[in-house]
Amino acid sequence: MLKTEISTYLFLFSILSAGCNENLPVRENVMDLVSMRIQSKYYVVPNSEATGAAGQLQFFVSMKNNMDETLEDIARLDGTMSITWIPPIGEKGNYTNTRTVPLTRSNLFYAKSYNPVTRKLILAPNDSVVLGFIWNLKTDDSTNLFLHMTEVTEPSCIVYRDGLPPSNRRFTSRQKFIVAASVKIFDRLVVLNALPVTVQYCIKERDRGEANKDLGLPSCNDLSKFDPCSLTGQ
């Protein structure tokens, strides 16, 4: 499955609170204690081969404990992520091209040691906590960006469409997005701010599923195994 991985290593500049809990150790040198990593991938909608659902993008914000000591406290896990579409030259419209996403405990995708009842989070050395979000290309003003993107076709894949004869599966041309995030893990730790990173994807248009098998043609490429951009020569 296509994965675009961009790592932004961030520095923890201070630990807030004079009477800090011993589970959050104070050091003179607090640089490089926690790193943040932004990852993204093309999201294959469950059962998409049958439903023909449109493609979506999935984003992950992971924070890793680089210390040789354990961090342990009530999890705050509060922050934001912004996803901004960079339209091609000439594309103009009276709409916003940014989605601002609140990140909370409800976005928790992975944590090795987290108690949802007490909200206590334990980050052992080299452990990470990961927040996730699936984006449907709608922006802060509910604009569907897909409607403003150029489309290309996949020559070897024929699909069904509502009320239309079978035709080639369609994707957007390669699209560019800038992603940034900031997260506060614990109350006594400062907010981690990620530098903006750039990802690029081709995204499938909604259809009613594969027609190749019914037409006696080879099956369409599985989008969980192929980069959609490679299927359209992008």
Tab-separated table of C-alpha atoms in Angstrom:
chain	number	residue	atom	x	y	z
A	1	MET	CA	0.000	0.000	0.000
A	2	LEU	CA	1.270	3.405	-0.886
A	3	LYS	CA	2.673	5.212	2.074
A	4	THR	CA	4.137	8.668	2.091
A	5	GLU	CA	6.235	9.145	5.181
A	6	ILE	CA	7.642	12.482	6.160
A	7	SER	CA	9.449	12.778	9.473
A	8	THR	CA	9.729	16.073	11.316
A	9	TYR	CA	11.779	15.794	14.473
A	10	LEU	CA	10.776	18.310	17.042
A	11	PHE	CA	12.392	19.484	20.241
A	12	LEU	CA	10.793	19.710	23.658
A	13	PHE	CA	12.082	23.018	25.025
A	14	SER	CA	10.773	22.923	28.549
A	15	ILE	CA	8.680	21.026	31.084
A	16	LEU	CA	5.979	23.162	32.620
A	17	SER	CA	5.375	23.098	36.393
A	18	ALA	CA	7.756	23.890	39.209
A	19	GLY	CA	6.685	20.908	41.271
A	20	CYS	CA	6.922	18.385	38.491
A	21	ASN	CA	5.876	14.792	39.083
A	22	GLU	CA	8.836	12.444	39.165
A	23	ASN	CA	7.225	10.510	36.309
A	24	LEU	CA	7.960	13.533	34.124
A	25	PRO	CA	11.662	14.024	34.902
A	26	VAL	CA	13.256	17.476	34.800
A	27	ARG	CA	16.635	17.803	33.087
A	28	GLU	CA	18.959	20.663	32.330
A	29	ASN	CA	19.218	19.399	28.762
A	30	VAL	CA	15.695	18.729	27.525
A	31	MET	CA	16.447	18.792	23.789
A	32	ASP	CA	15.489	15.802	21.658
A	33	LEU	CA	13.259	14.257	24.311
A	34	VAL	CA	10.174	13.758	22.131
A	35	SER	CA	9.949	13.600	18.344
A	36	MET	CA	6.895	13.995	16.156
A	37	ARG	CA	6.368	12.158	12.896
A	38	ILE	CA	3.653	12.889	10.320
A	39	GLN	CA	2.669	10.031	8.024
A	40	SER	CA	-0.016	9.706	5.370
A	41	LYS	CA	-1.379	7.125	2.959
A	42	TYR	CA	-4.060	6.626	0.375
A	43	TYR	CA	-6.997	5.139	2.240
A	44	VAL	CA	-8.795	2.246	0.590
A	45	VAL	CA	-12.411	2.488	1.738
A	46	PRO	CA	-13.514	-0.853	3.267
A	47	ASN	CA	-15.286	-3.073	0.729
A	48	SER	CA	-14.441	-0.521	-1.964
A	49	GLU	CA	-14.191	-3.170	-4.676
A	50	ALA	CA	-17.894	-3.866	-4.242
A	51	THR	CA	-19.142	-0.375	-3.392
A	52	GLY	CA	-16.868	1.655	-5.646
A	53	ALA	CA	-16.546	4.261	-2.886
A	54	ALA	CA	-14.362	7.280	-3.498
A	55	GLY	CA	-10.780	7.365	-2.277
A	56	GLN	CA	-9.785	9.197	0.872
A	57	LEU	CA	-6.560	10.187	2.602
A	58	GLN	CA	-5.467	8.993	6.029
A	59	PHE	CA	-3.087	10.956	8.248
A	60	PHE	CA	-1.160	9.906	11.340
A	61	VAL	CA	0.612	12.061	13.921
A	62	SER	CA	2.967	9.996	16.073
A	63	MET	CA	4.960	11.202	19.071
A	64	LYS	CA	7.885	9.091	20.257
A	65	ASN	CA	9.609	9.111	23.640
A	66	ASN	CA	13.343	9.324	22.876
A	67	MET	CA	14.344	9.369	26.535
A	68	ASP	CA	15.747	6.472	28.531
A	69	GLU	CA	13.074	7.150	31.173
A	70	THR	CA	9.327	6.555	31.119
A	71	LEU	CA	6.837	9.399	30.727
A	72	GLU	CA	3.636	8.768	32.668
A	73	ASP	CA	0.686	11.038	33.435
A	74	ILE	CA	-2.945	11.777	32.583
A	75	ALA	CA	-3.083	12.196	28.814
A	76	ARG	CA	-4.046	15.594	27.449
A	77	LEU	CA	-3.776	14.652	23.749
A	78	ASP	CA	-5.104	17.957	22.539
A	79	GLY	CA	-4.061	19.680	19.326
A	80	THR	CA	-4.825	20.539	15.717
A	81	MET	CA	-3.825	19.446	12.245
A	82	SER	CA	-4.202	21.518	9.104
A	83	ILE	CA	-4.389	20.065	5.587
A	84	THR	CA	-4.085	22.603	2.775
A	85	TRP	CA	-4.635	21.800	-0.900
A	86	ILE	CA	-2.235	23.545	-3.274
A	87	PRO	CA	-4.334	24.019	-6.419
A	88	PRO	CA	-2.727	24.081	-9.877
A	89	ILE	CA	-1.949	27.408	-11.473
A	90	GLY	CA	-5.132	28.916	-12.860
A	91	GLU	CA	-7.528	27.232	-10.436
A	92	LYS	CA	-9.435	29.935	-8.606
A	93	GLY	CA	-12.606	29.777	-6.601
A	94	ASN	CA	-14.525	31.467	-3.840
A	95	TYR	CA	-13.897	28.733	-1.273
A	96	THR	CA	-11.356	27.721	1.339
A	97	ASN	CA	-8.784	25.085	0.422
A	98	THR	CA	-7.889	24.128	4.015
A	99	ARG	CA	-9.283	21.602	6.464
A	100	THR	CA	-8.510	22.309	10.126
A	101	VAL	CA	-8.837	19.188	12.242
A	102	PRO	CA	-9.089	19.171	16.052
A	103	LEU	CA	-6.997	16.332	17.475
A	104	THR	CA	-8.298	14.797	20.701
A	105	ARG	CA	-8.302	11.475	22.511
A	106	SER	CA	-11.039	10.378	20.110
A	107	ASN	CA	-8.366	10.365	17.376
A	108	LEU	CA	-6.232	7.878	19.281
A	109	PHE	CA	-5.023	5.296	16.761
A	110	TYR	CA	-2.309	3.548	18.777
A	111	ALA	CA	-0.920	3.606	22.289
A	112	LYS	CA	0.746	0.608	23.862
A	113	SER	CA	-0.186	1.612	27.403
A	114	TYR	CA	-3.266	3.806	27.682
A	115	ASN	CA	-6.189	3.405	30.081
A	116	PRO	CA	-9.340	4.964	28.548
A	117	VAL	CA	-11.077	5.031	31.956
A	118	THR	CA	-8.368	6.808	33.969
A	119	ARG	CA	-6.876	8.431	30.839
A	120	LYS	CA	-3.403	7.546	32.121
A	121	LEU	CA	-0.831	7.292	29.330
A	122	ILE	CA	2.508	5.538	29.811
A	123	LEU	CA	5.240	6.166	27.253
A	124	ALA	CA	8.184	3.846	27.871
A	125	PRO	CA	11.511	4.549	26.125
A	126	ASN	CA	11.062	4.323	22.345
A	127	ASP	CA	7.274	3.946	22.673
A	128	SER	CA	4.965	6.124	20.583
A	129	VAL	CA	1.426	7.412	20.797
A	130	VAL	CA	-0.334	7.885	17.441
A	131	LEU	CA	-3.345	10.001	16.501
A	132	GLY	CA	-5.159	9.362	13.224
A	133	PHE	CA	-7.626	11.098	10.916
A	134	ILE	CA	-9.350	10.047	7.663
A	135	TRP	CA	-10.078	12.935	5.287
A	136	ASN	CA	-12.863	12.975	2.685
A	137	LEU	CA	-11.461	16.063	0.878
A	138	LYS	CA	-14.015	18.453	2.367
A	139	THR	CA	-12.645	21.753	3.685
A	140	ASP	CA	-13.625	24.031	6.558
A	141	ASP	CA	-16.476	25.571	4.537
A	142	SER	CA	-17.685	22.098	3.380
A	143	THR	CA	-16.275	22.536	-0.124
A	144	ASN	CA	-15.635	19.176	-1.798
A	145	LEU	CA	-12.196	19.729	-3.318
A	146	PHE	CA	-12.615	16.732	-5.576
A	147	LEU	CA	-15.020	18.788	-7.697
A	148	HIS	CA	-12.240	21.302	-8.387
A	149	MET	CA	-9.509	18.803	-9.327
A	150	THR	CA	-8.511	17.680	-12.818
A	151	GLU	CA	-9.380	14.064	-13.601
A	152	VAL	CA	-7.433	11.395	-15.504
A	153	THR	CA	-8.471	7.842	-16.431
A	154	GLU	CA	-6.973	4.415	-15.789
A	155	PRO	CA	-6.934	2.709	-19.235
A	156	SER	CA	-7.006	-0.917	-18.019
A	157	CYS	CA	-9.891	-0.616	-15.528
A	158	ILE	CA	-13.555	-0.337	-16.518
A	159	VAL	CA	-16.156	0.488	-13.847
A	160	TYR	CA	-19.889	0.987	-13.577
A	161	ARG	CA	-21.369	4.444	-13.021
A	162	ASP	CA	-24.864	5.510	-12.049
A	163	GLY	CA	-27.036	5.639	-15.167
A	164	LEU	CA	-24.060	5.512	-17.546
A	165	PRO	CA	-22.433	2.796	-19.657
A	166	PRO	CA	-19.251	1.230	-18.208
A	167	SER	CA	-16.246	3.547	-18.548
A	168	ASN	CA	-12.661	3.890	-17.373
A	169	ARG	CA	-11.980	4.276	-13.652
A	170	ARG	CA	-11.130	7.897	-12.873
A	171	PHE	CA	-8.678	9.527	-10.503
A	172	THR	CA	-7.618	13.067	-9.864
A	173	SER	CA	-4.319	14.084	-11.387
A	174	ARG	CA	-1.462	14.243	-8.884
A	175	GLN	CA	-2.511	16.669	-6.140
A	176	LYS	CA	-0.304	18.421	-3.601
A	177	PHE	CA	-1.199	19.016	0.048
A	178	ILE	CA	0.669	20.727	2.881
A	179	VAL	CA	0.132	19.197	6.317
A	180	ALA	CA	1.060	20.616	9.739
A	181	ALA	CA	0.213	19.562	13.269
A	182	SER	CA	0.589	20.587	16.893
A	183	VAL	CA	-0.189	18.408	19.906
A	184	LYS	CA	0.021	18.668	23.678
A	185	ILE	CA	0.527	15.188	25.129
A	186	PHE	CA	0.531	15.987	28.865
A	187	ASP	CA	-0.407	19.173	30.701
A	188	ARG	CA	3.133	19.586	32.013
A	189	LEU	CA	4.740	19.243	28.585
A	190	VAL	CA	4.862	22.045	26.067
A	191	VAL	CA	2.963	21.859	22.794
A	192	LEU	CA	4.847	20.064	20.035
A	193	ASN	CA	4.678	21.972	16.743
A	194	ALA	CA	5.447	20.232	13.474
A	195	LEU	CA	6.932	22.067	10.541
A	196	PRO	CA	4.706	21.917	7.448
A	197	VAL	CA	5.299	18.899	5.216
A	198	THR	CA	4.140	18.165	1.655
A	199	VAL	CA	2.378	15.025	0.374
A	200	GLN	CA	1.076	14.186	-3.092
A	201	TYR	CA	-1.708	11.810	-4.131
A	202	CYS	CA	-4.057	10.772	-6.922
A	203	ILE	CA	-7.549	10.126	-5.534
A	204	LYS	CA	-10.234	7.859	-6.979
A	205	GLU	CA	-13.587	9.191	-8.065
A	206	ARG	CA	-16.702	7.433	-6.778
A	207	ASP	CA	-18.055	4.664	-9.013
A	208	ARG	CA	-20.223	1.550	-8.672
A	209	GLY	CA	-17.426	-0.998	-8.836
A	210	GLU	CA	-15.438	-3.015	-11.321
A	211	ALA	CA	-16.966	-3.982	-14.694
A	212	ASN	CA	-13.888	-5.787	-16.089
A	213	LYS	CA	-14.936	-9.223	-14.832
A	214	ASP	CA	-18.394	-8.925	-16.396
A	215	LEU	CA	-16.830	-7.783	-19.670
A	216	GLY	CA	-14.314	-10.654	-19.784
A	217	LEU	CA	-11.316	-8.381	-19.145
A	218	PRO	CA	-8.462	-8.796	-16.644
A	219	SER	CA	-9.330	-7.578	-13.149
A	220	CYS	CA	-8.601	-4.004	-12.143
A	221	ASN	CA	-5.506	-3.302	-10.076
A	222	ASP	CA	-6.033	-3.578	-6.321
A	223	LEU	CA	-5.699	-0.080	-4.825
A	224	SER	CA	-4.393	-1.539	-1.569
A	225	LYS	CA	-1.307	-2.688	-3.485
A	226	PHE	CA	-0.755	0.010	-6.111
A	227	ASP	CA	-0.074	3.730	-6.022
A	228	PRO	CA	-3.061	5.257	-7.872
A	229	CYS	CA	-0.754	7.802	-9.511
A	230	SER	CA	1.258	4.975	-11.103
A	231	LEU	CA	-1.928	3.562	-12.658
A	232	THR	CA	-2.592	6.757	-14.600
A	233	GLY	CA	0.967	7.678	-15.525
A	234	GLN	CA	1.111	10.597	-13.122
